[in-house]
Short mmCIF file of C-alpha atoms in Angstrom, two decimals:
data_model
loop_
_atom_site.label_atom_id
_atom_site.label_comp_id
_atom_site.label_asym_id
_atom_site.label_seq_id
_atom_site.Cartn_x
_atom_site.Cartn_y
_atom_site.Cartn_z
CA MET A 297 48.23 3.30 30.93
CA LEU A 298 47.35 6.09 28.50
CA LEU A 299 50.59 5.50 26.58
CA PHE A 300 49.69 1.81 26.14
CA GLN A 301 46.20 2.69 24.88
CA ASN A 302 47.66 5.12 22.35
CA LEU A 303 50.15 2.50 21.15
CA HIS A 304 47.26 0.07 20.76
CA ARG A 305 45.35 2.64 18.69
CA TYR A 306 48.35 3.30 16.42
CA ALA A 307 48.85 -0.45 15.95
CA MET A 308 45.22 -0.69 14.85
CA TYR A 309 45.77 2.08 12.26
CA PHE A 310 48.76 0.13 10.97
CA ALA A 311 46.65 -3.06 10.82
CA LEU A 312 44.10 -1.28 8.63
CA ILE A 313 46.84 -0.71 6.04
CA PHE A 314 47.63 -4.43 6.04
CA ILE A 315 43.96 -5.29 5.50
CA VAL A 316 43.98 -3.15 2.35
CA LEU A 317 47.19 -4.82 1.12
CA LEU A 318 45.94 -8.33 1.89
CA GLY A 319 42.61 -7.52 0.25
CA LYS A 320 44.41 -6.34 -2.89
CA ASP A 321 46.38 -9.61 -2.96
CA ALA A 322 43.20 -11.63 -2.49
CA VAL A 323 41.45 -9.85 -5.40
CA GLU A 324 44.50 -10.28 -7.63
CA SER A 325 44.57 -14.01 -6.85
CA PHE A 326 41.33 -14.41 -8.83
CA PHE A 327 43.12 -13.37 -12.05
CA ARG A 328 45.98 -14.95 -14.00
CA ASP A 329 47.29 -13.28 -17.15
CA GLY A 330 44.18 -11.09 -17.16
CA LYS A 331 41.80 -14.06 -17.13
CA PRO A 332 39.41 -14.50 -14.21
CA GLY A 333 39.37 -17.79 -12.36
CA ILE A 334 39.28 -19.33 -8.95
CA GLY A 335 41.64 -21.60 -7.13
CA VAL A 336 42.12 -23.07 -3.71
CA GLY A 337 44.77 -20.41 -3.05
CA SER A 338 42.45 -17.53 -3.94
CA VAL A 339 39.79 -18.89 -1.59
CA ILE A 340 42.33 -19.31 1.22
CA LEU A 341 43.67 -15.76 0.71
CA THR A 342 40.14 -14.34 0.72
CA ILE A 343 39.11 -16.17 3.89
CA ASN A 344 42.34 -15.01 5.53
CA VAL A 345 41.73 -11.31 4.85
CA VAL A 346 38.06 -11.54 5.89
CA LEU A 347 38.99 -13.10 9.24
CA ILE A 348 41.80 -10.62 9.90
CA ALA A 349 39.49 -7.73 9.02
CA SER A 350 36.78 -9.14 11.29
CA TYR A 351 39.27 -9.28 14.15
CA THR A 352 40.45 -5.71 13.48
CA PHE A 353 36.92 -4.32 13.13
CA GLY A 354 36.11 -5.75 16.56
CA CYS A 355 38.90 -3.80 18.23
CA HIS A 356 37.72 -1.25 20.77
CA SER A 357 40.06 1.29 19.17
CA PHE A 358 38.20 0.84 15.89
CA ARG A 359 34.87 1.42 17.63
CA HIS A 360 36.30 4.61 19.10
CA LEU A 361 37.55 5.67 15.66
CA ILE A 362 34.15 5.34 13.97
CA GLY A 363 31.96 6.90 16.60
CA GLY A 364 32.74 6.09 20.17
CA ARG A 365 34.32 9.46 20.82
CA LYS A 366 31.03 11.32 20.27
CA ASP A 367 28.80 12.31 23.16
CA CYS A 368 25.63 11.73 21.14
CA MET A 369 25.33 9.77 17.90
CA SER A 370 21.67 10.35 17.15
CA ASP A 371 19.79 13.54 16.34
CA CYS A 372 16.32 13.65 17.93
CA GLY A 373 16.09 9.89 18.03
CA LYS A 374 17.03 9.41 14.35
CA PRO A 375 19.91 6.97 13.93
CA SER A 376 23.04 8.40 12.35
CA LEU A 377 25.70 6.81 10.17
CA ALA A 378 28.08 6.90 13.14
CA LEU A 379 25.60 5.03 15.32
CA GLY A 380 24.96 2.38 12.65
CA THR A 381 28.64 1.71 12.02
CA TRP A 382 29.37 1.72 15.74
CA LYS A 383 26.66 -0.92 16.29
CA LYS A 384 28.13 -3.09 13.53
CA ALA A 385 31.59 -2.75 15.07
CA THR A 386 30.06 -3.69 18.41
CA TRP A 387 28.84 -6.97 16.86
CA PHE A 388 32.45 -7.72 15.85
CA ASN A 389 33.70 -6.57 19.27
CA GLU A 390 31.43 -9.05 21.04
CA ARG A 391 33.13 -11.82 19.03
CA HIS A 392 36.64 -10.36 19.18
CA MET A 393 38.23 -13.39 20.88
CA GLN A 394 36.67 -15.86 18.43
CA PHE A 395 37.93 -13.80 15.50
CA ALA A 396 41.36 -13.60 17.16
CA TRP A 397 41.67 -17.38 17.23
CA LEU A 398 40.16 -17.85 13.78
CA SER A 399 42.45 -15.25 12.22
CA LEU A 400 45.49 -16.76 13.95
CA VAL A 401 44.70 -20.20 12.51
CA SER A 402 43.92 -18.62 9.13
CA VAL A 403 47.29 -16.86 8.98
CA MET A 404 49.07 -20.13 9.83
CA VAL A 405 47.13 -22.10 7.19
CA THR A 406 47.62 -19.40 4.55
CA ASP A 407 51.35 -19.12 5.22
CA LEU A 408 51.79 -22.89 5.19
CA TYR A 409 49.80 -23.25 1.96
CA ILE A 410 51.81 -20.56 0.17
CA ARG A 411 55.08 -21.99 1.48
CA LEU A 412 54.21 -25.51 0.27
CA LEU A 413 53.18 -24.12 -3.12
CA SER A 414 56.41 -22.14 -3.48
CA MET A 415 58.50 -25.19 -2.56
CA GLY A 416 56.69 -27.34 -5.10
CA TYR A 417 55.16 -29.76 -2.60
CA LEU A 418 51.61 -28.76 -3.58
CA ARG A 419 49.93 -27.80 -6.79
CA ASP A 420 47.07 -25.28 -6.61
CA LEU A 421 43.77 -26.59 -7.94
CA HIS A 422 42.28 -23.85 -10.12
CA THR A 423 40.01 -23.11 -13.10
CA TRP A 424 42.57 -21.53 -15.47
#
């Protein structure tokens, strides 16, 4: 059982890398040739990374990473940074299943949208 929990933790670390990469792609999608703008694709990419991040931040391994391993997170009743971030992660954890389904649908929609754009079946509506 401990081996499985460690694998789960390492998978979460790997997922954090993908959130950074997807976030970078989402930010870059708001620019074309150095000009800022917005398109349906940039909105879809942004929603996708927000939902995947929300799912990841709700993982119990993430809660352990940011403060769950400590015996006491407050000093004389004063809240600490670890306690505050742990409470925020707990909010995501309580909605982990909803974010799982939403992120799954978001990945499917994003992949389909990009595929249809690349094949020429759709044209992205944008402000450039």
